[in-house]
mmCIF file of C-alpha atoms in Angstrom:
data_model
loop_
_atom_site.group_PDB
_atom_site.id
_atom_site.type_symbol
_atom_site.label_atom_id
_atom_site.label_comp_id
_atom_site.label_asym_id
_atom_site.label_seq_id
_atom_site.Cartn_x
_atom_site.Cartn_y
_atom_site.Cartn_z
ATOM 1 C CA UNK R 57 -113.133 -177.311 -14.044
ATOM 2 C CA UNK R 58 -116.306 -176.219 -15.716
ATOM 3 C CA UNK R 59 -115.650 -176.351 -19.472
ATOM 4 C CA UNK R 60 -116.178 -180.012 -20.380
ATOM 5 C CA UNK R 61 -114.982 -179.520 -23.976
ATOM 6 C CA UNK R 62 -111.478 -178.615 -22.757
ATOM 7 C CA UNK R 63 -111.188 -181.710 -20.566
ATOM 8 C CA UNK R 64 -109.658 -184.946 -21.817
ATOM 9 C CA UNK R 65 -112.338 -187.666 -21.904
ATOM 10 C CA UNK R 66 -111.657 -190.834 -19.954
ATOM 11 C CA UNK R 67 -113.355 -194.035 -18.879
ATOM 12 C CA UNK R 68 -113.942 -195.055 -15.252
ATOM 13 C CA UNK R 69 -114.261 -198.833 -14.819
ATOM 14 C CA UNK R 70 -116.053 -199.915 -11.647
ATOM 15 C CA UNK R 71 -116.106 -203.588 -10.743
ATOM 16 C CA UNK R 72 -118.551 -204.666 -8.090
ATOM 17 C CA UNK R 73 -119.875 -207.889 -6.637
ATOM 18 C CA UNK R 74 -122.423 -208.328 -3.835
ATOM 19 C CA UNK R 75 -122.031 -204.814 -2.451
ATOM 20 C CA UNK R 76 -125.699 -204.046 -1.791
ATOM 21 C CA UNK R 77 -125.480 -204.624 1.961
ATOM 22 C CA UNK R 78 -122.457 -202.377 2.574
ATOM 23 C CA UNK R 79 -123.285 -199.969 -0.311
ATOM 24 C CA UNK R 80 -119.670 -199.829 -1.504
ATOM 25 C CA UNK R 81 -120.896 -199.337 -5.068
ATOM 26 C CA UNK R 82 -122.967 -196.307 -4.060
ATOM 27 C CA UNK R 83 -120.150 -194.847 -1.939
ATOM 28 C CA UNK R 84 -117.765 -195.182 -4.874
ATOM 29 C CA UNK R 85 -120.202 -193.468 -7.238
ATOM 30 C CA UNK R 86 -120.783 -190.635 -4.756
ATOM 31 C CA UNK R 87 -117.041 -190.090 -4.503
ATOM 32 C CA UNK R 88 -116.668 -190.083 -8.278
ATOM 33 C CA UNK R 89 -119.465 -187.575 -8.762
ATOM 34 C CA UNK R 90 -118.037 -185.251 -6.077
ATOM 35 C CA UNK R 91 -115.042 -184.557 -8.327
ATOM 36 C CA UNK R 92 -114.874 -181.344 -10.345
ATOM 37 C CA UNK R 93 -113.888 -183.211 -13.493
ATOM 38 C CA UNK R 94 -116.866 -183.904 -15.757
ATOM 39 C CA UNK R 95 -115.635 -185.413 -19.026
ATOM 40 C CA UNK R 96 -115.797 -189.106 -18.206
ATOM 41 C CA UNK R 97 -118.073 -192.042 -18.664
ATOM 42 C CA UNK R 98 -118.609 -195.041 -16.403
ATOM 43 C CA UNK R 99 -118.485 -198.746 -17.144
ATOM 44 C CA UNK R 100 -120.158 -200.436 -14.188
ATOM 45 C CA UNK R 101 -119.461 -204.164 -14.132
ATOM 46 C CA UNK R 102 -121.523 -206.380 -11.847
ATOM 47 C CA UNK R 103 -119.532 -209.591 -11.448
ATOM 48 C CA UNK R 104 -122.431 -212.068 -11.084
ATOM 49 C CA UNK R 105 -123.811 -210.656 -7.840
ATOM 50 C CA UNK R 106 -126.439 -212.587 -5.952
ATOM 51 C CA UNK R 107 -127.869 -209.460 -4.329
ATOM 52 C CA UNK R 108 -129.399 -206.225 -5.649
ATOM 53 C CA UNK R 109 -126.028 -204.678 -6.505
ATOM 54 C CA UNK R 110 -126.809 -203.876 -10.164
ATOM 55 C CA UNK R 111 -130.351 -202.603 -9.573
ATOM 56 C CA UNK R 112 -129.201 -200.423 -6.679
ATOM 57 C CA UNK R 113 -126.534 -198.892 -8.904
ATOM 58 C CA UNK R 114 -128.918 -198.229 -11.804
ATOM 59 C CA UNK R 115 -131.523 -196.723 -9.482
ATOM 60 C CA UNK R 116 -128.949 -194.516 -7.737
ATOM 61 C CA UNK R 117 -127.540 -193.132 -10.996
ATOM 62 C CA UNK R 118 -131.056 -192.388 -12.240
ATOM 63 C CA UNK R 119 -131.990 -190.780 -8.905
ATOM 64 C CA UNK R 120 -129.039 -188.373 -9.085
ATOM 65 C CA UNK R 121 -129.799 -187.756 -12.777
ATOM 66 C CA UNK R 122 -126.439 -188.992 -14.031
ATOM 67 C CA UNK R 123 -126.646 -188.904 -17.861
ATOM 68 C CA UNK R 124 -127.460 -192.446 -18.953
ATOM 69 C CA UNK R 125 -125.589 -191.933 -22.224
ATOM 70 C CA UNK R 126 -122.419 -191.704 -20.116
ATOM 71 C CA UNK R 127 -122.793 -195.073 -18.388
ATOM 72 C CA UNK R 128 -122.624 -198.669 -19.586
ATOM 73 C CA UNK R 129 -123.906 -201.470 -17.389
ATOM 74 C CA UNK R 130 -122.361 -204.916 -17.710
ATOM 75 C CA UNK R 131 -123.841 -207.838 -15.818
ATOM 76 C CA UNK R 132 -121.735 -210.982 -15.966
ATOM 77 C CA UNK R 133 -123.396 -214.369 -16.297
ATOM 78 C CA UNK R 134 -120.604 -215.916 -14.202
ATOM 79 C CA UNK R 135 -117.851 -214.665 -11.904
ATOM 80 C CA UNK R 136 -114.998 -213.381 -14.080
ATOM 81 C CA UNK R 137 -112.902 -211.556 -11.447
ATOM 82 C CA UNK R 138 -111.369 -208.087 -11.602
ATOM 83 C CA UNK R 139 -108.594 -208.504 -14.167
ATOM 84 C CA UNK R 140 -110.891 -209.939 -16.836
ATOM 85 C CA UNK R 141 -113.561 -207.337 -16.086
ATOM 86 C CA UNK R 142 -111.131 -204.427 -16.424
ATOM 87 C CA UNK R 143 -109.639 -205.718 -19.680
ATOM 88 C CA UNK R 144 -113.100 -206.409 -21.100
ATOM 89 C CA UNK R 145 -114.363 -202.945 -20.123
ATOM 90 C CA UNK R 146 -111.355 -201.153 -21.588
ATOM 91 C CA UNK R 147 -111.363 -202.973 -24.919
ATOM 92 C CA UNK R 148 -115.157 -203.077 -25.299
ATOM 93 C CA UNK R 149 -116.443 -199.798 -23.902
ATOM 94 C CA UNK R 150 -113.619 -197.307 -23.350
ATOM 95 C CA UNK R 151 -112.876 -196.323 -26.941
ATOM 96 C CA UNK R 152 -115.719 -193.823 -27.165
#
């Protein structure tokens, strides 16, 4: 698409829990970044993982030089499950 100013901005909410071993979080991010659309930001929600899920995600996005001003990281202090995480992300971080 090219011209980011002409694209409607939207928010991509990614919920993830204990995905370090199978790298689902990284696969999802790779798929997202392979799109031609550029005017989006990411809310990555780690739902109280007990593995390196959040750190792997942060390190991957830094490695590929994804603009850090276009990503919010949320690390839950308990398991909240997908519905809560999506609603929280939308109302807290997707109004930018």
